[in-house]
Each structure stands twice: as C-alpha cells, then as structure tokens.
Amino acid sequence: MLRDTVARVAARADTPDLWAHVAELGWLGVATDEAQGGIGLGLAGAAALQEEFGRHLLNLPYLSSVVAAAGVLARCTDGPEHLEALIAGETRIATGFADLFGQRNDLRIEGDKLSGRVGPIEALDRADLVLITTPEPLLLPLDTPGLHCETAPAIDGRSTGMLTLDKVTLPAGARLAPDGPLYGIGDAVLVAAASDNLGLARALYDLTLEHVRTRQQFGRPIGAFQTIQFRMVDLWIALEETRSLTAAAIAATDAGEADASDLASAAWIRSLQSGHRIVEEAIQLHGAIGMTDEWHGAGFVKRFLVNELLIGPPQLHLPRLHPTAPR
Amino acid sequence: MRFSKEDEAFRQEVRSYLRDNLPEALARKVRDNQRLTRDDLTGWQDVLAARNWYAVGWPEAYGGPGLTPAQRYIFEQEYGAQNCPRPNQFGIAMAGPVIYTFGTDEQKARFLPRIRDNVDFWCQGYSEPGAGSDLAALATTAVRDGDDYVVNGQKIWTTWANWADWMFCLVKTDTKVKPQLGISFLLIDMRTPGITVRPIHTIDGELEFNEVFLDNVRVPVENRIGAEGEGWTYGKFLLEFERFSMSGSASSKRILGELTDEAALRGLGGDPRLADRLAQLRVELMALEQMELDLLNRVIGGENPGPEASKLKIRGTEIAQALTSLRLDICGPASLAHSEAYLDGQAEMPDRQAAGALAAWLNSRKLTIWGGSNEIQRMILAKQLLKLG
C-alpha cells in the first residue's frame, strides 16, 4: 500500500506543495510511534518508502528530515513539540550527521561558543531548523547569528549544503536532552540509505537485464553471449547480497538486537560495493546509450553517486566493523 | 532470524555433544591445516554416527534423525563453529539420498543402514578425462551381459577412491541416443576384480584425488539405481543437494575469528589496512549468512529454492579462498618453512599456523572447481533464473 503510492507521487513530483502532500499521506510520521503522533511502522516502514524513492527517483530529503530528525526528536525529552510540527509538515528540519558515524566535521566548543563545519547536509536551503547530531543534539534556527550556509545543487537535482558555525552562542532551548544514546539513529540512517541504494540498484539491474535480453547484435540478443551472462549473474548476486543484508538490518534495528549496528554498517557498505558494480556494468552493457542523459538509467546512476557522497564511502564506515571497534 | 526455544535447546545439545566428543588432537589438526588419515576421518564419523548425526540430513523413515530445516541449519552452524573435520559427504549426502529417493526396498535395506552407521566409505565416480563440466560427455560404458553389466572406462579426480569401499558411478548404457539419455547410475563395490586405483597428489601434496580404471568390471544389475538410461536425472538431483550445503559460512566465520586472534598475537592488531580487510570479509560473510537464512525461510515455508542456491556456493567458496590469502598475509614469511612430516601429522613445527598456511591456500583452489565449478553455477543461474541465452 505504502509502496504503491510512491510511484503515483513520483509521477507528479514537480508540484510546489510536495512536502505538504507527503505530510498528508503520513509519510513524515511513518516510523514514529503512534503515542508520539506517528503511524508506528518503525524503520521497516521508513525503509520501505526509501527503497521506493530510490526505485522511482523521488527526490525528498527524507533521510535528513525524517529518518534522522524525527528519530532524534522522538528520543529527546524536549522533542515532542518539534516532532509534532515536523510530522505535520509545518517545520522542516535538516540534519547534519556529526558524530553519528565518523562523518566529516570539526565541530568544537570554546567556552559557550560553538565553531566548526558540519556537512554535507541535504536540503539545507529549504529547512527552518538545523539539527546537529552530537551526543547532546543541537537544534538551531537557521537565522542564528554566526551560522552560515553554503548550498549548491547536486548533479541529481537534490540540494546539498555545508554549515559553518563561527563562534555561535547557542540560543535558549537549542540543547536537546536525549533520554538515551543516539547510536540507533545512525543505524536507522544507514539502513534507510542502503534501502535507497537497493531500490535504485534493482531498477538499474532490471533495466539492464531487459536490455541484454532484447538488444540484438551478431544476429542474436547480447545476453546469449556467455561473457554477458556471467556478468549479469554477478550483478544479480550483488543485488541479492544487498537485499538480504538490508532486510536483516531493518529487522534487527527495529527489534533492538545486539547486532543491529554491525548489520546496519554492513548493509550500507555492501549496498555501495554492489551498487558500484551494478551502476558501472549497467552503463557498460548498455553501450553508447548508457553514456547519454536521455538514457532511462542516468538518473539512478547520479542518485547513487550522490548517496555515497552524502553518507560516506566504505572507507569511512569499515572502522565500525574493525575487530577493535567498541561494541 | 529468531529460532524457537526448542531449536535453541537443540543448538545447545549439538554444541555440547561436539565439544565433549571432538578429540583435541583432531581439532588441532583441522585448525592448523594438517592432513587427516582415513582413521582420523572414520573415527570422527563414528562419533557422529553414535548420536545418529552422521547421516544428519536424512528423514526418520530411512533411519535418519529427521531434523527440521531449521535444525538442519543450526546443526551446520554449530558444526562449522568448532574445528570438526568435514565428513565424507559421498555416502550420506549423495549415494544415500539417491538410494532412498529412487532405489528399491531391497537396495534401501542393503545400503542405507551401512551408510548411516559409517560402515561403508563411499566415493563418487563422475568426472572422466574427457568429461568434467560437460558431464554428459562421459565415455565409461556398461554393457549388459546376463545379470551383470560389464563396465569399461576411466574415472578421474575421484576423491578418496583410495580409501573407499563403494563408488556410485555414472556410466553409458546406451551410446546411440542423445548423451543425457543413455546414462545409468551404478553402485560399484571397489573390491570387484578389474578396478585399479592410482592416487594423484594434489598441488598442496595431499592424497585425495585418484584415477580409477575400470577394466571389464562385472557389476550386478541389482546395483543399478532406478531405470536404465535415467542416471542423468539422478545425477542432476544430487548436484542441487550439493549446492545447498556448500556455502561453508559457519567454518568461514570460525576461521575469520581465528585469523583475527592470530593477527593480534603477531602484533598486527593495530594495522588499519589489515583491520579493513578483516572488516570487509565480515561484511561479505554477513551477506552470505543472511542470504542463507532467507533461503532457509523459504524452505521452511515449503518452497524449493532450486537454482538460487548456486549463489551460496559461488560466494561461499570465494570467501573461503579469500580467507586462505589473508592467512598467508598475516603469517607472512613464517609460512616459508615447509614440512611434509608436519602436514602429515608426523612432526611438530614451531609456528603451526604458518606451517599450514601455504598448503591451505593451495588446497582451497578446489573449492571453486568441485561440486559444479563456479562457472557451471553461473551458467545454471544465467539460463534458469535470468532466462538468458
């Protein structure tokens, strides 16, 4: 049900009131508990949506504004008011993943002043508030003195930005008080991002399989050649690995299992490794048309590359799975 | 995936039985990549048979323990988690299932108990010099003569033919029809006159491969399983059985843990590149394990996953090989000192992990070749699942 509506929304994604529309559909509260005004489908619900966003190329800052922001607010004693406005679509919050999984940032506190850079942050230019996920999360209005945003469009049409803090005095109420550790939020973000990669990789794989079945050269479909067949099988296996790992990570995160963090990191890392293989082979197997902007696959390729830059490459995430990593 | 309370109790039962009954000397041999003798292997199989866990996959109706698919999976996980020798599969996982699925009541009564109780040691007569991946091209013939077939030809790469009491064998009973249609499935007593076994040393120096020459070997017709000319069907049935159990995920997980400890012992614990490689293999193993659990869930739901199990064989064997490369890199130049006597369990070496590292790398090359090479697995997936070609 939830999944089916994504294709319909994606078909009219250029409406100016898109955010209000998806708020009406309940998407902004999918993962939030019913007691806190959400639908209560947990990460399973958010990840299912995110997978469809990837599959249908729907550009919504969902990871940043919903999976991360609503997740953090739901765990903070002073969050409910903001959470309600977020779910209703009235307040838009962009999230900078500082300290969540070693994301690049150099935030430092000097006395009661905060300085440094945080980012990349998705949809910073459309946000009312910015959430910074330090262990003690910070929620700041974007017009706070000393806060500077540099935003730029990304190649897939999304907007990204870097936040610079120059001796910012924290306004009253900016420090949120979480009632527990926030690492579960990082896991949820990774799993939802892996789901997005899964959705777009599946779409690209399907497109490529169809192409090699039908494209004729030397009097037969190119999929009749064994070199193409073996590569397609390897793409299928790569997709299966991401699918199984992501499903396991969703279940483990929702159930609060002890191995949830490991599975979340593994799902994200493998979705990148599988994704690279699928993206690169999809272009190669399509030949010259795969190099063009009018090719159906082009949007998936760009979205994948932007996903990786936003959440970080395998090198950034592997240390969480090092033998010596704290668990 | 969550298992039921009963299944978790079964896990504890398997874990303690294996732990309490696996001889330490044998576990050390397995861990440190030393070669096993026939007595090592059959002695351990007796331990399994005593608990009726040798023919662990068999249904109760044929004398097996009748485990559910979940218990079967748990058994494999626990088995791989300890340094148990990989048992001879040819009787329990291949000859046995073909006999109980396609054999007569007489054949079941005659062969099954002796397989289950580890009385007979089996080998597999499939490959020939001219028939490897293209198995249907086999040329060994069986010509009917009264109540016997007279078998002539040659099998090769026959693992453990040098130790075996029995060989199940694909032979040509009709050379005039399409190759797949003229094949029959025979059980051959290895003591029959006319059989010559010539061992072939593998690249790591181990003796597990053999050539088997069959020169006017008389095999009673009653040793044929199923109908004449139907052998190809039974052979293919077996290959699907084989693929499902070939991921080796549990033993690979154990080895990754051992290598992590080994790296720390050798002062490499702080090397970030090595830590990345260990983490990368963990990711791949987690993916393998989850794919396995997904298939298990489908089997529990009554589905037959068919050719999809090939993905487990492909990834599982690739990972197992990568682990042997990692072992070499961790042990480094210490792996240079070579001792056949150590590998045969006849001498000690100061650095046991390193002493077996090269042999383990070499021996692991077989993983992507046997059981239907990984190329054959990809052909099966391309044709049957992706519908290409």
Coordinates of C-alpha atoms in Angstrom, one line a residue, chain A residues 205 209 212-213 223-224 226 229-230 232-234 236-237 240-241 243-245 248 257 262-263 266 270 273 315 318 321-323 327, chain B residues 2 260 269 272 275-276 278-280 282-284 286-287 290-291 294 308 311 314-315 375 378-379 381-383 385-389:
Chain A
Y205 CA 19.5 -4.2 -12.8
L209 CA 18.6 -7.4 -17.8
V212 CA 20.6 -7.7 -22.8
R213 CA 17.6 -9.9 -23.4
G223 CA 22.5 -11.9 -23.4
A224 CA 23.2 -15.0 -25.4
Q226 CA 28.5 -16.1 -22.1
Q229 CA 25.6 -13.9 -18.9
F230 CA 28.3 -14.3 -16.3
M232 CA 24.6 -10.4 -15.2
V233 CA 24.7 -13.3 -12.8
D234 CA 27.3 -11.4 -10.7
W236 CA 22.2 -10.5 -9.6
I237 CA 24.2 -11.9 -6.7
E240 CA 20.8 -10.3 -3.5
E241 CA 23.6 -9.6 -1.0
R243 CA 18.7 -7.2 -0.4
S244 CA 19.3 -9.9 2.3
L245 CA 21.6 -7.8 4.4
A248 CA 18.2 -8.3 8.2
E257 CA 19.0 -6.7 18.6
D262 CA 27.0 -4.2 12.7
L263 CA 24.3 -5.2 10.3
A266 CA 27.4 -3.9 6.7
R270 CA 27.6 -3.7 0.8
Q273 CA 30.0 -2.1 -3.3
Q315 CA 36.4 3.5 3.9
L318 CA 34.6 0.0 7.7
L321 CA 33.4 -3.2 11.9
H322 CA 37.1 -3.4 12.8
P323 CA 38.0 -6.1 15.3
R327 CA 30.7 -2.5 20.7
Chain B
R2 CA 14.8 -15.9 15.7
T260 CA 41.6 -12.0 13.9
G269 CA 46.2 -5.7 15.7
P272 CA 44.4 -0.3 9.9
A275 CA 41.6 -4.2 10.1
D276 CA 39.9 -3.0 6.9
L278 CA 39.1 -8.3 8.3
A279 CA 36.1 -5.9 8.4
Q280 CA 35.5 -6.3 4.7
R282 CA 33.0 -9.8 7.9
V283 CA 30.6 -7.8 5.7
E284 CA 30.8 -10.4 3.0
M286 CA 27.3 -11.4 7.0
A287 CA 25.8 -11.0 3.5
Q290 CA 21.7 -13.5 5.5
M291 CA 21.2 -14.9 2.0
D294 CA 16.5 -16.1 3.5
E308 CA 19.1 -19.9 -6.4
K311 CA 24.7 -18.0 -5.2
I314 CA 29.7 -19.1 -5.5
R315 CA 30.0 -16.5 -2.7
E375 CA 31.4 -21.2 -14.0
R378 CA 26.8 -19.1 -13.2
M379 CA 25.6 -20.9 -16.4
L381 CA 21.8 -19.2 -12.9
A382 CA 22.0 -17.3 -16.2
K383 CA 19.8 -19.9 -18.0
L385 CA 16.9 -17.9 -13.3
L386 CA 17.8 -14.9 -15.5
K387 CA 16.5 -16.7 -18.6
L388 CA 19.4 -15.6 -20.8
G389 CA 20.6 -17.4 -23.9

